[in-house]
Every structure is written in C-alpha cells, then in structure tokens.
C-alpha cells in the first residue's frame, strides 16, 4: 500500500532559520583544517579568470570552483569565510531536504523531524558543512533530487521534475566524483520503474556532462590527472610506510568507526528492518553510496556522506511505521553523543591554532597581517604557499603550482619530472623546478593566457552572468605565474601545521628552499605565519 501523503506539507521555516544560525556559529568556531586549502584556492583562482585543469591543478571534478567563483569574487578578502557560510546554507538545505523527502514519502511530522535531527548529528555531516570543502554542495544537490524522486515514485512526478532530477544528480557527480555511483544507481532503477521517466532524467544530465566534457577538452591531461590518476595512486604512495591503512581490515574498522560517530548504524538497522520497503529506490541510493564510500583507500569520514541523506529518510519511515523500543532510543542517544563529540572537542581545544581567538577570525587577522607585510615589501604576488586559503584576505593570488595546497606537494613519483610544469604542479622533491622556464599545459593555453579582468572574461555558460569585472590582485606574466619569472614573488609558510591538521615538515621543506634561494624574511604580525620575499 502506498503511503498517504498530506495535501500540504508546511515548511518549518523558523526551525530551518535556527539551524542556519547554529551551523553558522559552528563554521565560525570550527578549527582551521588544511583540507580547505585547495577548495578556497580553486574558487579564488576561478573568480579571477582561471579554469581548473587548464590554468591550475584541481584534484576533484570541476563544478564547485565554477559555481563558487562568483561568491569568491563578490566576497573578495572574505572569500574563505564566505565559502564556509555557503556550505552552512547548503547544509541547512540538506537537513530540510531530508525532512521534506521523509514527509513526501509518508512519514509523520514527528518521525520526519527525528530523522532530520538525527542526520544533523552525524560527525561526517558536521565536518563537511562547517569547513570550506567540497562535500556540502553535492550532498545538497542529492538532497533536492531525493524530494523529486519520492514524488516520481508516487506517480506525482512530471517530465520537468525528471529533467531536474537528472540535472541535480549529474551536478552532484560533477562536484564530487563519489556521487556518480548514486546517480548511476538511480538511472538504472529508473529503467526498471518507468514512473521515473529515464529519458527525461538522461536529458537533464546532458548539460552537466557537456560542461564536464568541455573542461576535459581544455586540458585533457590535467583533467585525467586531477579526477582519476591522483585519487587512484596518491593514497598508496602516501601510506607506503603504513600499508595497514590500505587493507580491507582497516577499511572495515574505519567504516564502522565513522558510522558510529552518529546514529547512522542505528539508522541502518532500522532501515533494514523495514524502512527500505516503503521506498526501495532509496535503498538503491544507500547501497550505491555505501559502495562509493568503501571504494577509495583509505576511507575517511566525509566519504560516507553520500549514503546518509537517503538512509535517514528510510529511518524516518521505519520510525513512523514502528517506533523503536526504549532501549533502542537510549542507544540512539549514545550514538548522537558520539557524533557530536568530535565537533565539541574541536571547539573546546581548537583555540584558534594557539592564538586564543575564534579560529576563523584569527585566520582573517593573519591574512590581513600578511597583506600589510606584502604591501610594505611592495609585492603584488603571486605567493607560493601550502596554505593558499590564507591568501584571499591578502588581495594576492596563489602561485598556481601551489593551488592544491599540500596534497600534491607531498607526493614523490606520481608524475614524471618533466610533466609537472605542464600540469601546474610542483612536489617537495622537485622544488628546483620553480625556477625552470614555463611549460604550457595544453594547446588551448599556448599563446592565449587569460587576462586578469576577473571571472567575467570566461565565456562559459555558468560564469557569464557576472555583473562586472573586478581588479585582479597582482598581474600575471605570459607564463601565468607572475612578474615575468617562474620564481614566486613571495613564499608564505606556517599554515601547514599541527593546528590545521597538517604536516609541518612540508612547510619546513618549502621554508628551507626559500632561505637557500636568498629570499629575505619579512616581519609579519602573526604568531604562526612567516613570510619570505624574493630579493630584487
């Protein structure tokens, strides 16, 4: 029997507003994480006219920097906190979508609210929406698609809804490749259940496929490396000294551990008990999300996010159908506390990375201090750093070879020595390449470097709506690096440290190179960042 769906489902606007405020405070207080480096750098570089792969290396699928470029352009020096707040809004939207999809599927208002609240206490969700990573965007796109999928399952869908579903799921995969499996899983399910209009779903996905194909055509080698080669090969190299981390046993432990940091395990049990029968298509999405989570080695907490939104919809349905007994509710509360514990601990011990200040405000003060030091030294950029997220506040662009933060820099043999320059990369073992002559990454870039008028210069469908250009901080030379030389104008260190979940040895490597190549130290009014400027 199909679930009874209310004619009108009210939106808990006040509750969602409270969620946005709570998440915004969390984003302000969340400790700095070096995972944010490449995402902030990519958005800022795209905001100033660069494209992923063609003009700078990007180690994910391309949609997020293209969509977030206008935000970074508008925010200027506040781009980093703006990107965190964007994820806050997307996170609140996702919580609302879990609630709405549950109600559309027939859950009672109370059960739907329980499902949404329990979802919001999962550690992997809280980590993803409080930092400037690339998890919240694809998850929220999946969340909106879930509402349309439920309507289609009940025969209340439309051709336009099916097209939009295909667009949303394809966009999620274009923002983070792990969402491709849920998208494919739904596409296959739609072929079986024709109420989902598979041809319309495919039609909706085509524009996103075309956009991704266009970014591939701009720089095929860079696209393949960033989306396939690096994710497949980098973990094995990085964990070569601790190979146990790459075993299936370690993976099983990690998956169970991250599921236990929140009520996801309880949700799985209750969904298997009966919730999945109400909406079998969501069981497909959960299974595809679980496969996507366990495929990469090793598994990290954010990899589990694709399976959680449909899982907690199934939880809400199971809760409404047969509320759990008292001891299950007590166990659920225990898991809720486990999910909140890492966030609470981080807020307590974060302390602004030793500054005693609110982490995000401390980061902005550091950025302004670096900006003042660069102004005094007369340096317009670009700046080489493993922490490019700090540069937005300085009004300078990162050296494109450091756009991936520490994540490629710490590698050793992923790319042949002569190929790094063409991919806009440099590793710690090959810092000598910083002074080598420029190499074009692709025929499309040779002799046609983008001007620094801002992202309006890009004639792609996504970016042409800009209201006007913004001056680029620091002009680029023909090689795209700056000041007519491959050597960076300045080197910033100190942000890749224990307080940012980073490895200070990497920053030490870059700092030693700067000293050895006669860069002079410039005083910075920051307790944790150090700046070196190239001598004239």
Short mmCIF file of C-alpha atoms in Angstrom, two decimals:
data_model
loop_
_atom_site.label_atom_id
_atom_site.label_comp_id
_atom_site.label_asym_id
_atom_site.label_seq_id
_atom_site.Cartn_x
_atom_site.Cartn_y
_atom_site.Cartn_z
CA UNK A 1 0.00 0.00 0.00
CA UNK A 2 1.33 3.42 -0.96
CA UNK A 3 1.97 5.87 1.90
CA UNK A 4 -0.59 8.56 2.49
CA UNK A 5 0.91 11.93 1.61
CA UNK A 6 -0.54 15.11 3.07
CA UNK A 7 -2.03 17.50 0.56
CA UNK A 8 0.01 20.34 2.01
CA UNK A 9 3.33 19.94 3.80
CA UNK A 10 4.28 23.02 5.75
CA UNK A 11 7.88 24.14 5.83
CA UNK A 12 9.37 24.64 9.32
CA UNK A 13 10.89 27.98 8.40
CA UNK A 14 11.73 29.02 11.96
CA UNK A 15 13.42 25.71 12.65
CA UNK A 16 15.47 25.95 9.46
CA UNK A 17 16.46 29.52 10.33
CA UNK A 18 17.65 28.30 13.73
CA UNK A 19 19.63 25.55 12.01
CA UNK A 20 21.33 28.11 9.73
CA UNK A 21 22.31 30.25 12.72
CA UNK A 22 23.61 27.25 14.64
CA UNK A 23 25.61 25.98 11.67
CA UNK A 24 27.00 29.47 11.01
CA UNK A 25 28.31 29.65 14.58
CA UNK A 26 29.84 26.23 14.10
CA UNK A 27 31.58 27.37 10.90
CA UNK A 28 32.95 30.42 12.72
CA UNK A 29 34.24 28.35 15.63
CA UNK A 30 35.41 25.25 13.76
CA UNK A 31 39.22 24.88 13.82
CA UNK A 32 41.10 25.52 10.60
CA UNK A 33 41.68 22.41 8.50
CA UNK A 34 44.26 22.12 5.75
CA UNK A 35 41.69 20.21 3.68
CA UNK A 36 40.18 23.61 2.86
CA UNK A 37 43.29 24.83 1.05
CA UNK A 38 42.68 23.63 -2.50
CA UNK A 39 38.96 24.46 -2.48
CA UNK A 40 39.44 28.07 -1.41
CA UNK A 41 42.34 28.47 -3.85
CA UNK A 42 40.32 26.99 -6.72
CA UNK A 43 37.34 29.29 -6.11
CA UNK A 44 39.57 32.37 -5.87
CA UNK A 45 41.56 31.50 -8.98
CA UNK A 46 38.39 30.80 -10.95
CA UNK A 47 36.97 34.10 -9.70
CA UNK A 48 39.89 35.82 -11.41
CA UNK A 49 39.50 34.13 -14.78
CA UNK A 50 41.31 30.81 -14.42
CA UNK A 51 39.84 27.43 -15.26
CA UNK A 52 40.51 24.19 -13.38
CA UNK A 53 42.98 21.85 -15.08
CA UNK A 54 43.80 24.33 -17.84
CA UNK A 55 45.18 27.11 -15.65
CA UNK A 56 45.69 25.41 -12.30
CA UNK A 57 45.62 21.88 -10.95
CA UNK A 58 42.45 20.71 -9.24
CA UNK A 59 42.13 17.27 -7.67
CA UNK A 60 38.36 16.88 -7.97
CA UNK A 61 35.66 17.09 -10.61
CA UNK A 62 35.24 20.70 -11.76
CA UNK A 63 31.80 22.03 -10.83
CA UNK A 64 32.41 23.53 -7.39
CA UNK A 65 35.08 26.13 -8.28
CA UNK A 66 32.99 27.22 -11.26
CA UNK A 67 29.83 27.64 -9.19
CA UNK A 68 31.58 29.20 -6.21
CA UNK A 69 33.72 31.60 -8.27
CA UNK A 70 31.07 34.35 -8.16
CA UNK A 71 30.88 34.02 -4.38
CA UNK A 72 34.65 34.35 -4.06
CA UNK A 73 34.64 37.33 -6.44
CA UNK A 74 31.87 39.06 -4.52
CA UNK A 75 33.39 38.38 -1.10
CA UNK A 76 36.91 39.47 -2.03
CA UNK A 77 39.08 39.38 1.08
CA UNK A 78 36.31 37.49 2.90
CA UNK A 79 36.19 34.67 0.35
CA UNK A 80 37.24 31.98 2.82
CA UNK A 81 34.52 32.65 5.43
CA UNK A 82 32.04 33.21 2.60
CA UNK A 83 32.76 29.72 1.27
CA UNK A 84 32.29 28.29 4.75
CA UNK A 85 28.96 30.10 5.04
CA UNK A 86 27.93 28.83 1.63
CA UNK A 87 28.41 25.30 2.92
CA UNK A 88 26.41 26.23 6.02
CA UNK A 89 23.45 27.24 3.88
CA UNK A 90 23.81 24.10 1.78
CA UNK A 91 23.97 22.00 4.94
CA UNK A 92 20.77 23.55 6.27
CA UNK A 93 19.15 22.95 2.88
CA UNK A 94 20.19 19.30 3.07
CA UNK A 95 18.66 18.88 6.54
CA UNK A 96 15.48 20.44 5.20
CA UNK A 97 15.51 18.07 2.23
CA UNK A 98 15.84 15.02 4.49
CA UNK A 99 12.79 16.26 6.41
CA UNK A 100 10.84 17.10 3.26
CA UNK A 101 11.62 13.82 1.49
CA UNK A 102 10.55 11.94 4.61
CA UNK A 103 7.23 13.80 4.70
CA UNK A 104 6.70 13.32 0.96
CA UNK A 105 7.31 9.59 1.43
CA UNK A 106 4.65 9.39 4.14
CA UNK A 107 6.48 9.80 7.43
CA UNK A 108 4.65 11.57 10.23
CA UNK A 109 5.80 15.12 11.09
CA UNK A 110 7.41 13.84 14.30
CA UNK A 111 9.23 10.95 12.62
CA UNK A 112 10.43 13.21 9.79
CA UNK A 113 11.76 15.71 12.31
CA UNK A 114 13.52 12.95 14.26
CA UNK A 115 15.15 11.66 11.09
CA UNK A 116 16.37 15.13 10.06
CA UNK A 117 17.71 15.96 13.52
CA UNK A 118 19.50 12.63 13.87
CA UNK A 119 21.06 13.12 10.44
CA UNK A 120 22.33 16.53 11.53
CA UNK A 121 24.21 14.99 14.47
CA UNK A 122 26.44 12.76 12.33
CA UNK A 123 30.10 13.74 12.57
CA UNK A 124 30.81 13.42 8.85
CA UNK A 125 27.95 15.85 8.11
CA UNK A 126 29.03 18.41 10.72
CA UNK A 127 32.63 18.30 9.48
CA UNK A 128 31.55 18.76 5.87
CA UNK A 129 29.26 21.76 6.36
CA UNK A 130 31.49 23.73 8.75
CA UNK A 131 34.58 23.82 6.52
CA UNK A 132 35.20 25.11 3.00
CA UNK A 133 35.42 21.64 1.47
CA UNK A 134 33.53 20.17 -1.49
CA UNK A 135 31.13 17.88 0.40
CA UNK A 136 28.13 20.09 1.15
CA UNK A 137 27.40 21.09 -2.46
CA UNK A 138 26.98 17.60 -3.96
CA UNK A 139 25.16 16.34 -0.86
CA UNK A 140 22.63 19.18 -1.04
CA UNK A 141 22.10 18.55 -4.75
CA UNK A 142 21.39 14.92 -3.91
CA UNK A 143 19.04 16.06 -1.16
CA UNK A 144 16.92 18.17 -3.50
CA UNK A 145 16.87 15.32 -6.02
CA UNK A 146 15.53 12.97 -3.31
CA UNK A 147 12.37 15.05 -2.93
CA UNK A 148 11.72 14.82 -6.66
CA UNK A 149 12.48 11.10 -6.67
CA UNK A 150 9.86 10.45 -3.97
CA UNK A 151 7.26 12.36 -5.97
CA UNK A 152 8.08 10.36 -9.09
CA UNK A 153 7.79 7.10 -7.16
CA UNK A 154 4.30 8.06 -6.01
CA UNK A 155 3.22 8.98 -9.53
CA UNK A 156 3.25 12.68 -8.69
CA UNK A 157 6.29 13.49 -10.80
CA UNK A 158 6.49 15.31 -14.10
CA UNK A 159 8.78 15.44 -17.11
CA UNK A 160 10.24 18.71 -15.84
CA UNK A 161 10.84 17.12 -12.44
CA UNK A 162 12.62 14.18 -14.07
CA UNK A 163 14.82 16.54 -16.11
CA UNK A 164 15.66 18.47 -12.95
CA UNK A 165 16.46 15.22 -11.13
CA UNK A 166 18.92 14.24 -13.83
CA UNK A 167 20.47 17.70 -13.73
CA UNK A 168 20.86 17.62 -9.94
CA UNK A 169 22.35 14.13 -9.77
CA UNK A 170 24.77 14.83 -12.63
CA UNK A 171 25.76 18.11 -10.97
CA UNK A 172 26.45 16.27 -7.71
CA UNK A 173 28.80 13.92 -9.57
CA UNK A 174 30.42 16.90 -11.31
CA UNK A 175 31.13 18.43 -7.90
CA UNK A 176 32.46 15.22 -6.31
CA UNK A 177 33.03 12.03 -8.23
CA UNK A 178 31.80 9.71 -5.46
CA UNK A 179 28.26 10.91 -6.19
CA UNK A 180 28.45 9.35 -9.64
CA UNK A 181 27.53 5.93 -8.25
CA UNK A 182 24.24 7.07 -6.65
CA UNK A 183 23.46 8.88 -9.91
CA UNK A 184 24.13 5.76 -11.96
CA UNK A 185 22.22 3.62 -9.46
CA UNK A 186 19.16 5.83 -9.79
CA UNK A 187 19.45 5.84 -13.58
CA UNK A 188 19.41 2.05 -13.65
CA UNK A 189 16.47 1.95 -11.26
CA UNK A 190 14.58 4.39 -13.48
CA UNK A 191 14.95 1.96 -16.37
CA UNK A 192 13.02 -0.60 -14.30
CA UNK A 193 10.42 1.73 -12.80
CA UNK A 194 9.23 3.84 -15.72
CA UNK A 195 7.41 6.28 -13.44
CA UNK A 196 10.81 7.95 -13.07
CA UNK A 197 10.98 8.84 -16.80
CA UNK A 198 14.53 7.65 -17.59
CA UNK A 199 14.81 9.53 -20.89
CA UNK A 200 13.92 12.80 -19.21
CA UNK A 201 16.43 12.05 -16.44
CA UNK A 202 19.10 11.45 -19.09
CA UNK A 203 18.17 14.68 -20.86
CA UNK A 204 18.65 16.60 -17.62
CA UNK A 205 22.10 15.10 -17.10
CA UNK A 206 23.38 16.01 -20.57
CA UNK A 207 24.14 19.72 -19.93
CA UNK A 208 26.32 18.82 -16.95
CA UNK A 209 28.01 16.06 -18.94
CA UNK A 210 28.70 18.63 -21.66
CA UNK A 211 30.18 21.07 -19.13
CA UNK A 212 32.48 18.42 -17.68
CA UNK A 213 33.44 17.37 -21.20
CA UNK A 214 34.27 20.97 -22.02
CA UNK A 215 36.62 21.26 -19.04
CA UNK A 216 38.26 18.00 -20.15
CA UNK A 217 38.73 19.39 -23.66
CA UNK A 218 40.51 22.46 -22.26
CA UNK A 219 43.25 20.32 -20.67
CA UNK A 220 42.80 16.55 -21.11
CA UNK A 221 45.97 15.59 -19.26
CA UNK A 222 45.19 17.84 -16.29
CA UNK A 223 41.59 16.62 -16.12
CA UNK A 224 42.57 12.95 -16.13
CA UNK A 225 45.26 13.51 -13.51
CA UNK A 226 43.03 15.51 -11.18
CA UNK A 227 39.92 13.33 -11.38
CA UNK A 228 41.36 9.83 -11.91
CA UNK A 229 45.11 9.43 -11.60
CA UNK A 230 45.70 11.34 -8.37
CA UNK A 231 42.78 9.80 -6.41
CA UNK A 232 43.78 6.32 -7.58
CA UNK A 233 47.54 6.50 -6.95
CA UNK A 234 48.22 9.13 -4.30
CA UNK A 235 46.94 7.20 -1.25
CA UNK A 236 49.15 4.17 -1.93
CA UNK A 237 52.20 6.41 -2.16
CA UNK A 238 51.31 8.49 0.89
CA UNK A 239 50.65 5.46 3.10
CA UNK A 240 53.56 3.38 1.86
CA UNK A 241 55.10 3.42 5.36
CA UNK A 242 51.81 2.39 7.00
CA UNK A 243 50.37 -0.10 4.48
CA UNK A 244 47.89 -1.48 7.02
CA UNK A 245 45.78 1.63 6.39
CA UNK A 246 45.19 0.36 2.84
CA UNK A 247 43.90 -3.08 3.85
CA UNK A 248 40.28 -4.21 3.82
CA UNK A 249 40.50 -4.88 7.54
CA UNK A 250 41.43 -1.27 8.21
CA UNK A 251 38.66 -0.17 5.88
CA UNK A 252 36.05 -2.21 7.76
CA UNK A 253 37.24 -0.68 11.05
CA UNK A 254 37.16 2.84 9.60
CA UNK A 255 33.69 2.46 8.07
CA UNK A 256 32.22 1.14 11.32
CA UNK A 257 34.01 3.83 13.30
CA UNK A 258 32.73 6.68 11.15
CA UNK A 259 29.20 5.26 11.06
CA UNK A 260 29.31 5.01 14.86
CA UNK A 261 30.18 8.72 15.10
CA UNK A 262 26.49 9.48 14.91
CA UNK A 263 23.29 7.42 14.72
CA UNK A 264 23.99 6.06 11.21
CA UNK A 265 24.43 2.50 12.47
CA UNK A 266 21.05 2.63 14.20
CA UNK A 267 19.57 4.06 11.01
CA UNK A 268 20.99 1.13 9.03
CA UNK A 269 19.46 -1.40 11.40
CA UNK A 270 16.05 0.27 11.38
CA UNK A 271 16.12 0.73 7.60
CA UNK A 272 16.92 -2.94 7.07
CA UNK A 273 14.11 -3.80 9.49
CA UNK A 274 11.53 -2.36 7.16
CA UNK A 275 12.03 1.23 6.10
CA UNK A 276 13.54 0.31 2.74
CA UNK A 277 10.38 -1.48 1.63
CA UNK A 278 8.48 1.79 1.66
CA UNK A 279 10.86 3.48 -0.79
CA UNK A 280 13.06 0.83 -2.46
CA UNK A 281 14.68 3.40 -4.72
CA UNK A 282 16.24 4.95 -1.61
CA UNK A 283 17.67 1.56 -0.70
CA UNK A 284 19.39 1.66 -4.10
CA UNK A 285 20.78 5.12 -3.30
CA UNK A 286 22.02 3.95 0.11
CA UNK A 287 23.69 0.88 -1.41
CA UNK A 288 25.35 2.95 -4.14
CA UNK A 289 26.52 5.49 -1.57
CA UNK A 290 27.99 2.74 0.60
CA UNK A 291 29.88 1.31 -2.37
CA UNK A 292 31.16 4.80 -3.21
CA UNK A 293 32.35 5.16 0.39
CA UNK A 294 34.30 1.89 0.52
CA UNK A 295 35.91 2.03 -2.93
CA UNK A 296 38.67 4.58 -2.13
CA UNK A 297 41.59 3.58 0.09
CA UNK A 298 41.62 4.59 2.85
CA UNK A 299 38.06 5.58 3.79
CA UNK A 300 37.62 8.94 5.52
CA UNK A 301 34.56 10.19 7.34
CA UNK A 302 33.37 12.55 4.59
CA UNK A 303 33.23 9.62 2.14
CA UNK A 304 30.16 8.32 3.97
CA UNK A 305 28.09 11.44 3.38
CA UNK A 306 26.50 10.29 0.05
CA UNK A 307 24.68 7.41 1.73
CA UNK A 308 23.37 9.31 4.76
CA UNK A 309 20.55 11.52 3.35
CA UNK A 310 18.53 8.64 1.82
CA UNK A 311 19.39 6.45 4.82
CA UNK A 312 17.83 8.87 7.30
CA UNK A 313 14.72 9.18 5.15
CA UNK A 314 14.38 5.41 5.48
CA UNK A 315 14.96 5.80 9.21
CA UNK A 316 12.10 8.30 9.45
CA UNK A 317 9.78 5.93 7.60
CA UNK A 318 10.75 2.99 9.82
CA UNK A 319 10.32 5.14 12.93
CA UNK A 320 6.84 6.21 11.80
CA UNK A 321 5.84 2.64 10.95
CA UNK A 322 7.08 1.08 14.18
CA UNK A 323 8.67 3.37 16.76
CA UNK A 324 11.68 1.74 18.42
CA UNK A 325 11.52 0.41 21.97
CA UNK A 326 13.01 2.36 24.88
CA UNK A 327 16.43 0.71 24.91
CA UNK A 328 16.94 1.41 21.19
CA UNK A 329 16.19 5.06 21.87
CA UNK A 330 18.78 5.10 24.65
CA UNK A 331 21.37 3.55 22.32
CA UNK A 332 20.45 6.16 19.71
CA UNK A 333 21.13 8.95 22.21
CA UNK A 334 24.53 7.39 22.94
CA UNK A 335 25.40 7.42 19.22
CA UNK A 336 24.14 11.00 18.93
CA UNK A 337 26.58 11.98 21.68
CA UNK A 338 29.35 10.11 19.84
CA UNK A 339 28.54 12.04 16.67
CA UNK A 340 28.66 15.38 18.44
CA UNK A 341 31.81 14.58 20.45
CA UNK A 342 34.44 15.32 17.76
CA UNK A 343 32.84 18.68 16.97
CA UNK A 344 32.52 19.66 20.63
CA UNK A 345 36.10 18.55 21.32
CA UNK A 346 37.34 20.53 18.35
CA UNK A 347 35.54 23.65 19.53
CA UNK A 348 36.98 23.28 23.04
CA UNK A 349 40.60 22.60 22.13
CA UNK A 350 40.71 24.43 18.77
CA UNK A 351 41.60 27.79 20.31
CA UNK A 352 42.39 29.50 17.01
CA UNK A 353 45.52 27.45 16.49
CA UNK A 354 47.27 28.77 19.54
CA UNK A 355 46.11 32.37 19.12
CA UNK A 356 43.39 32.17 21.75
CA UNK A 357 40.90 33.64 19.26
CA UNK A 358 37.92 32.40 17.32
CA UNK A 359 39.57 30.27 14.58
CA UNK A 360 38.01 31.96 11.54
CA UNK A 361 38.53 35.46 12.93
CA UNK A 362 42.12 34.58 13.81
CA UNK A 363 42.67 33.35 10.24
CA UNK A 364 41.35 36.64 8.84
CA UNK A 365 43.64 38.62 11.13
CA UNK A 366 46.57 36.52 9.96
CA UNK A 367 45.60 37.25 6.37
CA UNK A 368 45.45 40.98 7.00
CA UNK A 369 48.85 40.83 8.72
CA UNK A 370 50.33 39.10 5.67
CA UNK A 371 48.66 41.66 3.40
CA UNK A 372 50.26 44.52 5.36
CA UNK A 373 53.66 42.84 5.17
CA UNK A 374 53.34 42.33 1.41
CA UNK A 375 52.27 45.93 0.98
CA UNK A 376 55.30 47.16 2.88
CA UNK A 377 57.56 44.95 0.76
CA UNK A 378 55.90 46.14 -2.46
CA UNK A 379 54.98 42.61 -3.53
CA UNK A 380 51.91 42.18 -5.73
CA UNK A 381 52.17 38.39 -5.95
CA UNK A 382 51.81 35.63 -6.72
CA UNK A 383 52.61 33.84 -3.46
CA UNK A 384 53.80 30.26 -3.13
CA UNK A 385 52.27 28.58 -0.09
CA UNK A 386 50.88 25.26 1.07
CA UNK A 387 48.07 27.21 2.76
CA UNK A 388 46.55 29.24 -0.10
CA UNK A 389 43.31 29.69 1.85
CA UNK A 390 45.01 32.49 3.80
CA UNK A 391 45.78 34.48 0.66
CA UNK A 392 42.23 35.61 -0.10
CA UNK A 393 42.46 38.08 2.78
CA UNK A 394 45.74 39.45 1.41
CA UNK A 395 44.41 40.50 -2.00
CA UNK A 396 47.06 38.31 -3.68
CA UNK A 397 46.64 35.22 -5.80
CA UNK A 398 48.42 31.96 -5.05
CA UNK A 399 51.12 30.71 -7.36
CA UNK A 400 49.09 28.26 -9.46
CA UNK A 401 51.62 25.49 -8.85
CA UNK A 402 50.54 25.50 -5.21
CA UNK A 403 46.79 25.60 -5.84
CA UNK A 404 46.39 22.06 -4.48
CA UNK A 405 47.84 23.07 -1.11
CA UNK A 406 49.92 20.30 0.47
CA UNK A 407 48.19 17.40 -1.27
CA UNK A 408 50.24 17.11 -4.43
CA UNK A 409 53.31 18.78 -2.91
CA UNK A 410 53.79 15.86 -0.50
CA UNK A 411 53.87 13.30 -3.33
CA UNK A 412 57.06 11.91 -4.82
CA UNK A 413 56.65 9.98 -8.04
CA UNK A 414 53.07 10.40 -9.24
CA UNK A 415 54.16 12.46 -12.25
CA UNK A 416 57.29 12.26 -14.36
CA UNK A 417 59.72 15.13 -13.61
CA UNK A 418 59.20 16.78 -16.98
CA UNK A 419 55.41 16.62 -16.78
CA UNK A 420 54.81 18.55 -13.57
CA UNK A 421 55.16 22.00 -15.13
CA UNK A 422 52.60 21.24 -17.82
CA UNK A 423 50.11 20.20 -15.13
CA UNK A 424 50.82 23.32 -13.00
CA UNK A 425 52.30 21.22 -10.21
CA UNK A 426 55.42 21.06 -8.09
CA UNK A 427 56.37 18.47 -5.47
CA UNK A 428 58.65 18.76 -2.47
CA UNK A 429 61.32 16.66 -4.19
CA UNK A 430 61.38 18.95 -7.24
CA UNK A 431 61.31 22.45 -5.84
CA UNK A 432 64.16 23.29 -8.19
CA UNK A 433 61.53 23.35 -10.95
CA UNK A 434 60.22 26.65 -9.56
CA UNK A 435 62.97 28.44 -11.46
CA UNK A 436 62.61 26.49 -14.71
CA UNK A 437 61.19 28.02 -17.91
CA UNK A 438 57.40 27.85 -18.24
CA UNK A 439 55.67 24.97 -20.00
CA UNK A 440 52.15 25.28 -21.40
CA UNK A 441 49.67 22.77 -20.05
CA UNK A 442 47.66 22.40 -23.21
CA UNK A 443 47.44 23.70 -26.76
CA UNK A 444 44.44 25.78 -25.67
CA UNK A 445 46.63 27.76 -23.31
CA UNK A 446 49.64 28.24 -25.53
CA UNK A 447 49.84 31.86 -26.63
CA UNK A 448 46.44 32.68 -25.17
CA UNK A 449 46.80 33.34 -21.46
CA UNK A 450 43.63 34.72 -19.85
CA UNK A 451 43.70 38.37 -18.96
CA UNK A 452 43.22 39.25 -15.29
CA UNK A 453 39.95 41.15 -15.67
CA UNK A 454 38.12 38.69 -13.45
CA UNK A 455 35.81 35.78 -14.00
CA UNK A 456 33.68 37.76 -16.45
CA UNK A 457 36.41 37.08 -19.01
CA UNK A 458 35.31 33.43 -19.07
CA UNK A 459 32.66 32.88 -21.72
CA UNK A 460 31.27 29.71 -20.18
CA UNK A 461 27.52 29.40 -19.59
CA UNK A 462 27.97 29.31 -15.81
CA UNK A 463 30.08 32.43 -15.39
CA UNK A 464 28.77 34.89 -17.96
CA UNK A 465 26.17 36.37 -15.65
CA UNK A 466 28.79 38.38 -13.72
CA UNK A 467 27.82 41.96 -13.11
CA UNK A 468 31.24 43.26 -13.92
CA UNK A 469 34.97 42.64 -13.66
CA UNK A 470 36.96 43.05 -10.52
CA UNK A 471 40.62 44.01 -10.50
CA UNK A 472 42.93 41.07 -10.13
CA UNK A 473 45.42 41.35 -7.27
CA UNK A 474 48.74 41.04 -8.99
CA UNK A 475 49.19 40.88 -12.72
CA UNK A 476 50.17 37.71 -14.45
CA UNK A 477 53.00 37.39 -16.90
CA UNK A 478 52.69 35.36 -20.05
CA UNK A 479 53.62 32.19 -18.21
CA UNK A 480 50.70 32.67 -15.83
CA UNK A 481 52.91 32.77 -12.74
CA UNK A 482 53.76 36.43 -12.42
CA UNK A 483 56.39 39.16 -12.57
CA UNK A 484 57.98 37.76 -15.72
CA UNK A 485 59.67 34.92 -13.84
CA UNK A 486 58.84 31.41 -12.74
CA UNK A 487 60.14 32.18 -9.25
CA UNK A 488 57.32 33.15 -6.89
CA UNK A 489 57.41 36.72 -5.66
CA UNK A 490 56.87 35.59 -2.08
CA UNK A 491 56.65 32.40 -0.02
CA UNK A 492 54.27 32.03 2.91
CA UNK A 493 54.76 29.26 5.47
CA UNK A 494 53.34 28.31 8.84
CA UNK A 495 49.80 27.38 7.83
CA UNK A 496 50.59 23.71 7.23
CA UNK A 497 50.92 22.76 10.88
CA UNK A 498 49.52 20.57 13.62
CA UNK A 499 46.84 23.14 14.48
CA UNK A 500 45.48 22.85 10.91
CA UNK A 501 45.71 19.02 10.85
CA UNK A 502 48.72 19.44 8.57
CA UNK A 503 52.31 18.26 8.42
CA UNK A 504 54.78 20.99 9.49
CA UNK A 505 57.64 19.11 7.83
CA UNK A 506 56.22 20.09 4.44
CA UNK A 507 56.25 23.77 5.32
CA UNK A 508 59.79 23.37 6.66
CA UNK A 509 60.84 21.97 3.30
CA UNK A 510 59.43 25.00 1.48
CA UNK A 511 60.89 27.41 4.04
CA UNK A 512 64.37 25.88 3.75
CA UNK A 513 64.16 26.22 -0.03
CA UNK A 514 63.24 29.91 0.33
CA UNK A 515 66.20 30.56 2.63
CA UNK A 516 68.59 28.65 0.39
CA UNK A 517 67.49 30.70 -2.62
CA UNK A 518 68.12 34.06 -0.96
CA UNK A 519 64.57 35.03 -0.13
CA UNK A 520 64.54 37.51 2.73
CA UNK A 521 62.34 37.15 5.79
CA UNK A 522 59.73 39.87 6.23
CA UNK A 523 58.20 40.52 9.67
CA UNK A 524 54.53 39.52 9.93
CA UNK A 525 52.26 40.45 12.82
CA UNK A 526 51.09 36.87 13.17
CA UNK A 527 52.11 34.31 15.79
CA UNK A 528 52.02 31.43 13.32
CA UNK A 529 52.71 32.61 9.75
CA UNK A 530 56.10 33.51 8.28
CA UNK A 531 56.76 35.36 5.02
CA UNK A 532 59.73 35.38 2.67
CA UNK A 533 60.09 37.81 -0.23
CA UNK A 534 62.29 37.43 -3.28
CA UNK A 535 65.16 39.89 -3.38
CA UNK A 536 65.19 42.26 -6.36
#
